[in-house]
Amino acid sequence: MSNKATGAPLHNPVPIGNVANPHFAVLPDPQTLFGIRAARLRQLAAEHQLGPYLNFLAGIAEAQHRLREGLPEPEVPPPDARERARQFNMPPIDRTRFVAEPAFDATLDRLLDFVADIEMPAQARAALEQVKQADPAARDEMMRAVLADAIPVETLAHHVFVAAALQVHMARVAARLDATQLVAVGDALCPGCGSAPVASVVVDWPQAPNTRYCACPLCQTWWHYVRIRCTCCGTTKGIGYKEIENAPNGVQAETCEECHGYVKILNQRKYLQLDPVADDVATMGLDLLVREAGYRRGAINPYLLGY
Ligand SMILES: [Zn+2]
Ligand SMILES: [Zn+2]
């Protein structure tokens, strides 16, 4: 590499060969991701005081995995809309304008059928029946609430099923995008769909050694985000880390003194099995600790709202 004007070599502090060039966006693989999540949830449930709830979520993840074969092709934003989004640093998937289409309807129908076998409390069972019987307008309303991160507390159980179907559908849409065309959106928002992250994960991939990614709770895209920077407001000042002493798997909360938000950070370098959605639920004790210290949860996870 040389400077065009003078021909002098440019200063390059990183020796060639050690250059980490992490991909900015990593699209989800809907063929495997929910199966992996289900296995992690089962593993967590085995020795956890929230075992029944984690097993319930594992059943949902298994349904998300099983229903994938033979679904209609999802509608993907057309190239001109994607290009426009890119120019304006917007995500190609517009959550606010999403309209149910045959692929989503089929996903939700199948999910509601497949989860019927799961062991669940009577309240969740009643919610499931109500979602099954909901007319299109009521379904649409639930879908909108999930997409707006505005799930009403009284009907959390209903929305868990709708959120699960949206995760599958949006992951299928995201998987059909071109990762190289995605651009940074806002302060740590998903470049695929604009969601705030569910957690961030330190990975140790050959292309991205010891590198942090944020994980999307909706379209399941991961995006590169530098370390020691708030995933709520983007500041690099006043970042701290809190954890429960001797907690298994070393999950920490990354706290921010500027906005008083926090999002959990998972270290897959040390614990490869960590899953952002599953381990977020399994570490809600950490949420209590950090909230008591005066921080606001910045992460989005529809499975954690009722607790
Ligand atoms: Zn997303
Ligand atoms: Zn902040």
PDB file of C-alpha atoms and ligand atoms in Angstrom:
ATOM      1  CA  MET A   1       0.000   0.000   0.000  1.00  0.00           C
ATOM      2  CA  SER A   2       1.463   3.411  -0.871  1.00  0.00           C
ATOM      3  CA  ASN A   3       0.525   7.032  -0.867  1.00  0.00           C
ATOM      4  CA  LYS A   4      -0.483   7.953  -4.421  1.00  0.00           C
ATOM      5  CA  ALA A   5       0.904  11.484  -4.291  1.00  0.00           C
ATOM      6  CA  THR A   6       4.361  10.764  -2.897  1.00  0.00           C
ATOM      7  CA  GLY A   7       4.832   7.059  -3.473  1.00  0.00           C
ATOM      8  CA  ALA A   8       5.852   6.725   0.203  1.00  0.00           C
ATOM      9  CA  PRO A   9       4.544   3.706   2.087  1.00  0.00           C
ATOM     10  CA  LEU A  10       1.569   4.453   4.323  1.00  0.00           C
ATOM     11  CA  HIS A  11       1.939   3.801   7.990  1.00  0.00           C
ATOM     12  CA  ASN A  12       0.231   0.558   8.793  1.00  0.00           C
ATOM     13  CA  PRO A  13       0.358  -0.317  12.496  1.00  0.00           C
ATOM     14  CA  VAL A  14      -1.182  -3.785  12.024  1.00  0.00           C
ATOM     15  CA  PRO A  15       1.135  -6.376  10.493  1.00  0.00           C
ATOM     16  CA  ILE A  16      -0.341  -7.927   7.378  1.00  0.00           C
ATOM     17  CA  GLY A  17      -1.630 -11.346   8.298  1.00  0.00           C
ATOM     18  CA  ASN A  18      -3.026 -10.175  11.611  1.00  0.00           C
ATOM     19  CA  VAL A  19      -5.491  -7.813  10.017  1.00  0.00           C
ATOM     20  CA  ALA A  20      -8.925  -8.541  11.342  1.00  0.00           C
ATOM     21  CA  ASN A  21     -11.504  -7.526   8.823  1.00  0.00           C
ATOM     22  CA  PRO A  22     -14.779  -8.545  10.400  1.00  0.00           C
ATOM     23  CA  HIS A  23     -17.875  -8.530   8.278  1.00  0.00           C
ATOM     24  CA  PHE A  24     -20.131  -5.690   9.336  1.00  0.00           C
ATOM     25  CA  ALA A  25     -23.353  -7.685   9.107  1.00  0.00           C
ATOM     26  CA  VAL A  26     -23.849 -11.421   9.487  1.00  0.00           C
ATOM     27  CA  LEU A  27     -27.205 -12.642   8.217  1.00  0.00           C
ATOM     28  CA  PRO A  28     -29.094 -15.388  10.063  1.00  0.00           C
ATOM     29  CA  ASP A  29     -29.334 -18.997   8.928  1.00  0.00           C
ATOM     30  CA  PRO A  30     -32.975 -19.876   9.613  1.00  0.00           C
ATOM     31  CA  GLN A  31     -32.189 -23.542   8.879  1.00  0.00           C
ATOM     32  CA  THR A  32     -30.124 -23.881  12.037  1.00  0.00           C
ATOM     33  CA  LEU A  33     -30.566 -20.932  14.369  1.00  0.00           C
ATOM     34  CA  PHE A  34     -33.791 -21.941  16.107  1.00  0.00           C
ATOM     35  CA  GLY A  35     -32.630 -25.531  16.515  1.00  0.00           C
ATOM     36  CA  ILE A  36     -29.447 -24.320  18.183  1.00  0.00           C
ATOM     37  CA  ARG A  37     -31.477 -21.981  20.405  1.00  0.00           C
ATOM     38  CA  ALA A  38     -33.836 -24.800  21.392  1.00  0.00           C
ATOM     39  CA  ALA A  39     -30.889 -26.978  22.444  1.00  0.00           C
ATOM     40  CA  ARG A  40     -29.421 -24.142  24.504  1.00  0.00           C
ATOM     41  CA  LEU A  41     -32.760 -23.484  26.218  1.00  0.00           C
ATOM     42  CA  ARG A  42     -33.105 -27.182  27.126  1.00  0.00           C
ATOM     43  CA  GLN A  43     -29.575 -27.162  28.509  1.00  0.00           C
ATOM     44  CA  LEU A  44     -30.267 -24.043  30.584  1.00  0.00           C
ATOM     45  CA  ALA A  45     -33.614 -25.395  31.811  1.00  0.00           C
ATOM     46  CA  ALA A  46     -32.027 -28.534  33.295  1.00  0.00           C
ATOM     47  CA  GLU A  47     -30.528 -26.707  36.293  1.00  0.00           C
ATOM     48  CA  HIS A  48     -32.442 -23.491  36.598  1.00  0.00           C
ATOM     49  CA  GLN A  49     -35.119 -22.179  38.896  1.00  0.00           C
ATOM     50  CA  LEU A  50     -36.928 -20.954  35.776  1.00  0.00           C
ATOM     51  CA  GLY A  51     -36.749 -24.461  34.305  1.00  0.00           C
ATOM     52  CA  PRO A  52     -40.438 -24.734  33.328  1.00  0.00           C
ATOM     53  CA  TYR A  53     -40.399 -21.386  31.536  1.00  0.00           C
ATOM     54  CA  LEU A  54     -37.110 -22.140  29.757  1.00  0.00           C
ATOM     55  CA  ASN A  55     -38.532 -25.523  28.690  1.00  0.00           C
ATOM     56  CA  PHE A  56     -41.640 -23.740  27.382  1.00  0.00           C
ATOM     57  CA  LEU A  57     -39.418 -21.403  25.332  1.00  0.00           C
ATOM     58  CA  ALA A  58     -37.400 -24.421  24.155  1.00  0.00           C
ATOM     59  CA  GLY A  59     -40.671 -25.926  22.890  1.00  0.00           C
ATOM     60  CA  ILE A  60     -41.385 -22.707  21.011  1.00  0.00           C
ATOM     61  CA  ALA A  61     -37.872 -22.681  19.504  1.00  0.00           C
ATOM     62  CA  GLU A  62     -38.330 -26.323  18.446  1.00  0.00           C
ATOM     63  CA  ALA A  63     -41.610 -25.349  16.751  1.00  0.00           C
ATOM     64  CA  GLN A  64     -39.807 -22.442  15.049  1.00  0.00           C
ATOM     65  CA  HIS A  65     -37.219 -24.926  13.801  1.00  0.00           C
ATOM     66  CA  ARG A  66     -39.699 -27.591  12.669  1.00  0.00           C
ATOM     67  CA  LEU A  67     -42.021 -25.285  10.759  1.00  0.00           C
ATOM     68  CA  ARG A  68     -39.394 -23.963   8.353  1.00  0.00           C
ATOM     69  CA  GLU A  69     -39.666 -26.613   5.630  1.00  0.00           C
ATOM     70  CA  GLY A  70     -42.001 -25.896   2.732  1.00  0.00           C
ATOM     71  CA  LEU A  71     -43.084 -22.387   3.725  1.00  0.00           C
ATOM     72  CA  PRO A  72     -43.981 -20.002   0.875  1.00  0.00           C
ATOM     73  CA  GLU A  73     -41.196 -17.663  -0.214  1.00  0.00           C
ATOM     74  CA  PRO A  74     -41.358 -14.477   1.884  1.00  0.00           C
ATOM     75  CA  GLU A  75     -41.692 -11.106   0.214  1.00  0.00           C
ATOM     76  CA  VAL A  76     -38.315  -9.366   0.239  1.00  0.00           C
ATOM     77  CA  PRO A  77     -37.976  -5.580  -0.161  1.00  0.00           C
ATOM     78  CA  PRO A  78     -37.333  -4.892  -3.883  1.00  0.00           C
ATOM     79  CA  PRO A  79     -33.837  -3.775  -4.988  1.00  0.00           C
ATOM     80  CA  ASP A  80     -34.791  -0.117  -5.524  1.00  0.00           C
ATOM     81  CA  ALA A  81     -36.271   0.162  -2.016  1.00  0.00           C
ATOM     82  CA  ARG A  82     -33.194  -1.522  -0.555  1.00  0.00           C
ATOM     83  CA  GLU A  83     -30.920   0.886  -2.392  1.00  0.00           C
ATOM     84  CA  ARG A  84     -32.952   3.870  -1.159  1.00  0.00           C
ATOM     85  CA  ALA A  85     -32.762   2.598   2.412  1.00  0.00           C
ATOM     86  CA  ARG A  86     -29.015   2.191   2.059  1.00  0.00           C
ATOM     87  CA  GLN A  87     -28.579   5.755   0.805  1.00  0.00           C
ATOM     88  CA  PHE A  88     -30.428   7.130   3.807  1.00  0.00           C
ATOM     89  CA  ASN A  89     -28.761   4.831   6.367  1.00  0.00           C
ATOM     90  CA  MET A  90     -32.050   3.075   6.951  1.00  0.00           C
ATOM     91  CA  PRO A  91     -32.646  -0.665   7.355  1.00  0.00           C
ATOM     92  CA  PRO A  92     -34.152  -2.418   4.291  1.00  0.00           C
ATOM     93  CA  ILE A  93     -36.807  -4.156   6.407  1.00  0.00           C
ATOM     94  CA  ASP A  94     -39.293  -1.503   7.520  1.00  0.00           C
ATOM     95  CA  ARG A  95     -40.949  -2.847  10.667  1.00  0.00           C
ATOM     96  CA  THR A  96     -43.508  -0.070  10.841  1.00  0.00           C
ATOM     97  CA  ARG A  97     -44.830  -0.776   7.351  1.00  0.00           C
ATOM     98  CA  PHE A  98     -44.778  -4.554   7.472  1.00  0.00           C
ATOM     99  CA  VAL A  99     -48.042  -6.052   6.257  1.00  0.00           C
ATOM    100  CA  ALA A 100     -48.924  -9.706   6.813  1.00  0.00           C
ATOM    101  CA  GLU A 101     -48.490 -11.724   3.642  1.00  0.00           C
ATOM    102  CA  PRO A 102     -49.032 -15.421   2.798  1.00  0.00           C
ATOM    103  CA  ALA A 103     -45.600 -16.525   4.032  1.00  0.00           C
ATOM    104  CA  PHE A 104     -46.141 -14.856   7.413  1.00  0.00           C
ATOM    105  CA  ASP A 105     -49.702 -16.174   7.745  1.00  0.00           C
ATOM    106  CA  ALA A 106     -48.473 -19.705   7.045  1.00  0.00           C
ATOM    107  CA  THR A 107     -45.655 -19.277   9.575  1.00  0.00           C
ATOM    108  CA  LEU A 108     -48.019 -18.123  12.312  1.00  0.00           C
ATOM    109  CA  ASP A 109     -50.598 -20.845  11.545  1.00  0.00           C
ATOM    110  CA  ARG A 110     -47.972 -23.554  11.674  1.00  0.00           C
ATOM    111  CA  LEU A 111     -46.404 -22.192  14.814  1.00  0.00           C
ATOM    112  CA  LEU A 112     -49.762 -22.157  16.587  1.00  0.00           C
ATOM    113  CA  ASP A 113     -50.338 -25.791  15.524  1.00  0.00           C
ATOM    114  CA  PHE A 114     -46.873 -26.998  16.461  1.00  0.00           C
ATOM    115  CA  VAL A 115     -46.785 -25.417  19.910  1.00  0.00           C
ATOM    116  CA  ALA A 116     -50.028 -27.153  20.925  1.00  0.00           C
ATOM    117  CA  ASP A 117     -47.970 -30.164  22.160  1.00  0.00           C
ATOM    118  CA  ILE A 118     -45.787 -28.096  24.485  1.00  0.00           C
ATOM    119  CA  GLU A 119     -46.288 -28.363  28.197  1.00  0.00           C
ATOM    120  CA  MET A 120     -47.478 -24.948  29.317  1.00  0.00           C
ATOM    121  CA  PRO A 121     -49.385 -23.301  32.175  1.00  0.00           C
ATOM    122  CA  ALA A 122     -53.162 -22.969  31.830  1.00  0.00           C
ATOM    123  CA  GLN A 123     -52.858 -19.238  31.251  1.00  0.00           C
ATOM    124  CA  ALA A 124     -50.539 -19.728  28.273  1.00  0.00           C
ATOM    125  CA  ARG A 125     -52.798 -22.482  26.937  1.00  0.00           C
ATOM    126  CA  ALA A 126     -55.798 -20.157  27.092  1.00  0.00           C
ATOM    127  CA  ALA A 127     -53.777 -17.424  25.359  1.00  0.00           C
ATOM    128  CA  LEU A 128     -52.792 -19.861  22.628  1.00  0.00           C
ATOM    129  CA  GLU A 129     -56.432 -20.770  21.994  1.00  0.00           C
ATOM    130  CA  GLN A 130     -57.361 -17.095  21.802  1.00  0.00           C
ATOM    131  CA  VAL A 131     -54.610 -16.339  19.303  1.00  0.00           C
ATOM    132  CA  LYS A 132     -55.723 -19.317  17.207  1.00  0.00           C
ATOM    133  CA  GLN A 133     -59.254 -17.980  17.133  1.00  0.00           C
ATOM    134  CA  ALA A 134     -58.302 -14.338  16.597  1.00  0.00           C
ATOM    135  CA  ASP A 135     -59.682 -12.737  13.447  1.00  0.00           C
ATOM    136  CA  PRO A 136     -57.274 -11.088  10.955  1.00  0.00           C
ATOM    137  CA  ALA A 137     -57.741  -7.640  12.523  1.00  0.00           C
ATOM    138  CA  ALA A 138     -56.881  -8.915  15.999  1.00  0.00           C
ATOM    139  CA  ARG A 139     -53.868 -10.821  14.653  1.00  0.00           C
ATOM    140  CA  ASP A 140     -52.742  -7.702  12.865  1.00  0.00           C
ATOM    141  CA  GLU A 141     -53.002  -5.686  16.057  1.00  0.00           C
ATOM    142  CA  MET A 142     -50.830  -8.188  17.944  1.00  0.00           C
ATOM    143  CA  MET A 143     -48.300  -8.210  15.127  1.00  0.00           C
ATOM    144  CA  ARG A 144     -48.129  -4.403  15.177  1.00  0.00           C
ATOM    145  CA  ALA A 145     -47.607  -4.364  18.952  1.00  0.00           C
ATOM    146  CA  VAL A 146     -44.647  -6.757  18.629  1.00  0.00           C
ATOM    147  CA  LEU A 147     -43.118  -4.770  15.767  1.00  0.00           C
ATOM    148  CA  ALA A 148     -43.516  -1.512  17.700  1.00  0.00           C
ATOM    149  CA  ASP A 149     -41.956  -3.033  20.877  1.00  0.00           C
ATOM    150  CA  ALA A 150     -45.213  -2.057  22.570  1.00  0.00           C
ATOM    151  CA  ILE A 151     -46.633  -5.335  23.848  1.00  0.00           C
ATOM    152  CA  PRO A 152     -49.412  -4.738  26.397  1.00  0.00           C
ATOM    153  CA  VAL A 153     -48.637  -6.267  29.785  1.00  0.00           C
ATOM    154  CA  GLU A 154     -52.117  -7.868  30.091  1.00  0.00           C
ATOM    155  CA  THR A 155     -51.670  -9.956  26.945  1.00  0.00           C
ATOM    156  CA  LEU A 156     -47.976 -10.858  27.122  1.00  0.00           C
ATOM    157  CA  ALA A 157     -48.687 -14.562  26.775  1.00  0.00           C
ATOM    158  CA  HIS A 158     -50.603 -14.042  23.513  1.00  0.00           C
ATOM    159  CA  HIS A 159     -47.844 -11.941  22.029  1.00  0.00           C
ATOM    160  CA  VAL A 160     -45.117 -14.502  22.763  1.00  0.00           C
ATOM    161  CA  PHE A 161     -46.552 -16.727  20.012  1.00  0.00           C
ATOM    162  CA  VAL A 162     -46.900 -13.867  17.531  1.00  0.00           C
ATOM    163  CA  ALA A 163     -43.353 -12.691  18.323  1.00  0.00           C
ATOM    164  CA  ALA A 164     -42.025 -16.204  17.723  1.00  0.00           C
ATOM    165  CA  ALA A 165     -43.705 -16.341  14.296  1.00  0.00           C
ATOM    166  CA  LEU A 166     -42.345 -12.897  13.416  1.00  0.00           C
ATOM    167  CA  GLN A 167     -38.817 -14.010  14.362  1.00  0.00           C
ATOM    168  CA  VAL A 168     -39.019 -16.898  11.903  1.00  0.00           C
ATOM    169  CA  HIS A 169     -40.515 -14.770   9.155  1.00  0.00           C
ATOM    170  CA  MET A 170     -38.122 -11.836   9.550  1.00  0.00           C
ATOM    171  CA  ALA A 171     -35.112 -14.161   9.773  1.00  0.00           C
ATOM    172  CA  ARG A 172     -36.219 -15.685   6.449  1.00  0.00           C
ATOM    173  CA  VAL A 173     -36.485 -12.215   4.912  1.00  0.00           C
ATOM    174  CA  ALA A 174     -33.108 -11.133   6.350  1.00  0.00           C
ATOM    175  CA  ALA A 175     -31.456 -14.323   5.071  1.00  0.00           C
ATOM    176  CA  ARG A 176     -32.389 -13.214   1.555  1.00  0.00           C
ATOM    177  CA  LEU A 177     -30.706  -9.792   1.865  1.00  0.00           C
ATOM    178  CA  ASP A 178     -27.173  -9.025   0.717  1.00  0.00           C
ATOM    179  CA  ALA A 179     -25.026  -8.598   3.844  1.00  0.00           C
ATOM    180  CA  THR A 180     -22.467  -6.514   1.972  1.00  0.00           C
ATOM    181  CA  GLN A 181     -25.135  -3.915   1.173  1.00  0.00           C
ATOM    182  CA  LEU A 182     -26.196  -3.308   4.790  1.00  0.00           C
ATOM    183  CA  VAL A 183     -25.066  -0.099   6.465  1.00  0.00           C
ATOM    184  CA  ALA A 184     -24.868   1.152  10.059  1.00  0.00           C
ATOM    185  CA  VAL A 185     -28.225   2.417  11.325  1.00  0.00           C
ATOM    186  CA  GLY A 186     -28.488   4.836  14.259  1.00  0.00           C
ATOM    187  CA  ASP A 187     -26.660   4.068  17.496  1.00  0.00           C
ATOM    188  CA  ALA A 188     -26.476   0.299  17.516  1.00  0.00           C
ATOM    189  CA  LEU A 189     -29.675  -0.508  15.667  1.00  0.00           C
ATOM    190  CA  CYS A 190     -30.007  -3.625  13.516  1.00  0.00           C
ATOM    191  CA  PRO A 191     -28.881  -2.874   9.938  1.00  0.00           C
ATOM    192  CA  GLY A 192     -31.470  -5.386   8.697  1.00  0.00           C
ATOM    193  CA  CYS A 193     -34.641  -4.240  10.468  1.00  0.00           C
ATOM    194  CA  GLY A 194     -33.779  -1.351  12.825  1.00  0.00           C
ATOM    195  CA  SER A 195     -34.354  -3.197  16.119  1.00  0.00           C
ATOM    196  CA  ALA A 196     -32.430  -2.439  19.270  1.00  0.00           C
ATOM    197  CA  PRO A 197     -30.245  -5.433  20.172  1.00  0.00           C
ATOM    198  CA  VAL A 198     -31.285  -8.255  22.505  1.00  0.00           C
ATOM    199  CA  ALA A 199     -27.646  -8.537  23.687  1.00  0.00           C
ATOM    200  CA  SER A 200     -24.141  -8.273  22.332  1.00  0.00           C
ATOM    201  CA  VAL A 201     -21.808 -11.212  21.853  1.00  0.00           C
ATOM    202  CA  VAL A 202     -18.006 -11.402  21.777  1.00  0.00           C
ATOM    203  CA  VAL A 203     -17.099 -13.992  19.153  1.00  0.00           C
ATOM    204  CA  ASP A 204     -13.851 -15.621  18.139  1.00  0.00           C
ATOM    205  CA  TRP A 205     -14.368 -16.352  14.481  1.00  0.00           C
ATOM    206  CA  PRO A 206     -11.406 -16.694  12.074  1.00  0.00           C
ATOM    207  CA  GLN A 207     -12.639 -13.590  10.238  1.00  0.00           C
ATOM    208  CA  ALA A 208     -13.513 -11.804  13.468  1.00  0.00           C
ATOM    209  CA  PRO A 209     -11.240 -12.810  16.344  1.00  0.00           C
ATOM    210  CA  ASN A 210     -12.249 -11.424  19.735  1.00  0.00           C
ATOM    211  CA  THR A 211     -14.828  -9.191  18.086  1.00  0.00           C
ATOM    212  CA  ARG A 212     -18.137  -7.896  19.375  1.00  0.00           C
ATOM    213  CA  TYR A 213     -21.421  -8.219  17.514  1.00  0.00           C
ATOM    214  CA  CYS A 214     -24.876  -7.018  18.491  1.00  0.00           C
ATOM    215  CA  ALA A 215     -27.696  -9.527  17.976  1.00  0.00           C
ATOM    216  CA  CYS A 216     -31.142  -8.629  16.640  1.00  0.00           C
ATOM    217  CA  PRO A 217     -34.139 -10.031  18.534  1.00  0.00           C
ATOM    218  CA  LEU A 218     -36.387  -9.807  15.456  1.00  0.00           C
ATOM    219  CA  CYS A 219     -34.648 -10.581  12.135  1.00  0.00           C
ATOM    220  CA  GLN A 220     -31.748 -12.296  13.964  1.00  0.00           C
ATOM    221  CA  THR A 221     -29.042 -10.441  12.025  1.00  0.00           C
ATOM    222  CA  TRP A 222     -25.773  -9.781  13.889  1.00  0.00           C
ATOM    223  CA  TRP A 223     -23.765  -6.617  13.356  1.00  0.00           C
ATOM    224  CA  HIS A 224     -20.273  -5.555  14.284  1.00  0.00           C
ATOM    225  CA  TYR A 225     -20.039  -3.029  17.105  1.00  0.00           C
ATOM    226  CA  VAL A 226     -16.817  -1.882  18.741  1.00  0.00           C
ATOM    227  CA  ARG A 227     -16.125  -2.910  22.341  1.00  0.00           C
ATOM    228  CA  ILE A 228     -16.605  -0.607  25.328  1.00  0.00           C
ATOM    229  CA  ARG A 229     -19.250   1.496  23.650  1.00  0.00           C
ATOM    230  CA  CYS A 230     -22.846   1.894  24.823  1.00  0.00           C
ATOM    231  CA  THR A 231     -25.259  -0.110  22.682  1.00  0.00           C
ATOM    232  CA  CYS A 232     -28.095   2.228  23.735  1.00  0.00           C
ATOM    233  CA  CYS A 233     -26.691   5.698  23.019  1.00  0.00           C
ATOM    234  CA  GLY A 234     -23.354   5.074  21.298  1.00  0.00           C
ATOM    235  CA  THR A 235     -21.128   6.892  23.779  1.00  0.00           C
ATOM    236  CA  THR A 236     -17.727   5.526  24.720  1.00  0.00           C
ATOM    237  CA  LYS A 237     -17.627   7.440  28.007  1.00  0.00           C
ATOM    238  CA  GLY A 238     -18.605   6.030  31.373  1.00  0.00           C
ATOM    239  CA  ILE A 239     -18.989   2.409  30.308  1.00  0.00           C
ATOM    240  CA  GLY A 240     -18.952  -0.135  33.139  1.00  0.00           C
ATOM    241  CA  TYR A 241     -19.547  -3.869  33.581  1.00  0.00           C
ATOM    242  CA  LYS A 242     -21.638  -5.574  36.210  1.00  0.00           C
ATOM    243  CA  GLU A 243     -22.074  -9.249  36.852  1.00  0.00           C
ATOM    244  CA  ILE A 244     -23.392 -11.616  39.460  1.00  0.00           C
ATOM    245  CA  GLU A 245     -20.510 -13.094  41.398  1.00  0.00           C
ATOM    246  CA  ASN A 246     -19.712 -16.676  40.448  1.00  0.00           C
ATOM    247  CA  ALA A 247     -22.532 -16.737  37.937  1.00  0.00           C
ATOM    248  CA  PRO A 248     -22.101 -19.506  35.385  1.00  0.00           C
ATOM    249  CA  ASN A 249     -21.235 -18.441  31.838  1.00  0.00           C
ATOM    250  CA  GLY A 250     -19.925 -15.021  32.873  1.00  0.00           C
ATOM    251  CA  VAL A 251     -22.735 -12.917  31.381  1.00  0.00           C
ATOM    252  CA  GLN A 252     -22.198  -9.222  32.151  1.00  0.00           C
ATOM    253  CA  ALA A 253     -24.301  -6.084  31.868  1.00  0.00           C
ATOM    254  CA  GLU A 254     -22.588  -3.257  30.001  1.00  0.00           C
ATOM    255  CA  THR A 255     -23.785  -0.115  31.755  1.00  0.00           C
ATOM    256  CA  CYS A 256     -23.606   3.497  30.602  1.00  0.00           C
ATOM    257  CA  GLU A 257     -23.280   6.564  32.828  1.00  0.00           C
ATOM    258  CA  GLU A 258     -24.411   8.882  29.998  1.00  0.00           C
ATOM    259  CA  CYS A 259     -27.853   7.390  29.292  1.00  0.00           C
ATOM    260  CA  HIS A 260     -28.111   5.021  32.300  1.00  0.00           C
ATOM    261  CA  GLY A 261     -29.012   2.181  29.975  1.00  0.00           C
ATOM    262  CA  TYR A 262     -27.561  -1.313  29.926  1.00  0.00           C
ATOM    263  CA  VAL A 263     -27.459  -4.275  27.580  1.00  0.00           C
ATOM    264  CA  LYS A 264     -25.941  -7.666  28.395  1.00  0.00           C
ATOM    265  CA  ILE A 265     -22.709  -8.824  26.847  1.00  0.00           C
ATOM    266  CA  LEU A 266     -22.069 -12.545  26.283  1.00  0.00           C
ATOM    267  CA  ASN A 267     -18.612 -13.968  25.763  1.00  0.00           C
ATOM    268  CA  GLN A 268     -18.718 -16.814  23.263  1.00  0.00           C
ATOM    269  CA  ARG A 269     -14.908 -16.944  23.321  1.00  0.00           C
ATOM    270  CA  LYS A 270     -15.152 -18.434  26.785  1.00  0.00           C
ATOM    271  CA  TYR A 271     -18.587 -20.045  26.549  1.00  0.00           C
ATOM    272  CA  LEU A 272     -19.339 -21.018  22.980  1.00  0.00           C
ATOM    273  CA  GLN A 273     -22.850 -22.261  23.795  1.00  0.00           C
ATOM    274  CA  LEU A 274     -24.200 -18.822  24.797  1.00  0.00           C
ATOM    275  CA  ASP A 275     -27.227 -17.720  22.777  1.00  0.00           C
ATOM    276  CA  PRO A 276     -28.318 -14.059  22.943  1.00  0.00           C
ATOM    277  CA  VAL A 277     -32.052 -14.725  23.302  1.00  0.00           C
ATOM    278  CA  ALA A 278     -31.845 -17.837  25.507  1.00  0.00           C
ATOM    279  CA  ASP A 279     -29.136 -16.593  27.838  1.00  0.00           C
ATOM    280  CA  ASP A 280     -30.786 -13.201  28.160  1.00  0.00           C
ATOM    281  CA  VAL A 281     -33.842 -14.917  29.646  1.00  0.00           C
ATOM    282  CA  ALA A 282     -31.743 -17.232  31.799  1.00  0.00           C
ATOM    283  CA  THR A 283     -29.860 -14.317  33.379  1.00  0.00           C
ATOM    284  CA  MET A 284     -32.789 -12.209  34.499  1.00  0.00           C
ATOM    285  CA  GLY A 285     -31.268 -12.169  37.979  1.00  0.00           C
ATOM    286  CA  LEU A 286     -28.635  -9.884  36.509  1.00  0.00           C
ATOM    287  CA  ASP A 287     -31.413  -7.554  35.280  1.00  0.00           C
ATOM    288  CA  LEU A 288     -32.727  -7.259  38.830  1.00  0.00           C
ATOM    289  CA  LEU A 289     -29.272  -6.431  40.161  1.00  0.00           C
ATOM    290  CA  VAL A 290     -28.537  -3.805  37.516  1.00  0.00           C
ATOM    291  CA  ARG A 291     -31.996  -2.248  37.684  1.00  0.00           C
ATOM    292  CA  GLU A 292     -31.675  -1.921  41.453  1.00  0.00           C
ATOM    293  CA  ALA A 293     -28.473   0.039  40.790  1.00  0.00           C
ATOM    294  CA  GLY A 294     -30.534   2.515  38.737  1.00  0.00           C
ATOM    295  CA  TYR A 295     -29.991   1.422  35.142  1.00  0.00           C
ATOM    296  CA  ARG A 296     -32.691   0.980  32.517  1.00  0.00           C
ATOM    297  CA  ARG A 297     -32.801  -2.105  30.344  1.00  0.00           C
ATOM    298  CA  GLY A 298     -32.022  -1.107  26.748  1.00  0.00           C
ATOM    299  CA  ALA A 299     -32.420  -4.567  25.213  1.00  0.00           C
ATOM    300  CA  ILE A 300     -35.509  -5.933  23.498  1.00  0.00           C
ATOM    301  CA  ASN A 301     -36.663  -9.491  24.196  1.00  0.00           C
ATOM    302  CA  PRO A 302     -40.374 -10.336  24.019  1.00  0.00           C
ATOM    303  CA  TYR A 303     -39.715 -13.465  26.131  1.00  0.00           C
ATOM    304  CA  LEU A 304     -38.505 -11.436  29.075  1.00  0.00           C
ATOM    305  CA  LEU A 305     -41.290  -8.913  29.439  1.00  0.00           C
ATOM    306  CA  GLY A 306     -43.433 -10.750  31.957  1.00  0.00           C
ATOM    307  CA  TYR A 307     -40.647 -11.296  34.440  1.00  0.00           C
TER     308      TYR A 307
HETATM  309 ZN    ZN B   1     -33.013  -7.098  12.724  1.00  0.00          ZN
HETATM  310 ZN    ZN B   2     -25.576   5.052  26.803  1.00  0.00          ZN
END
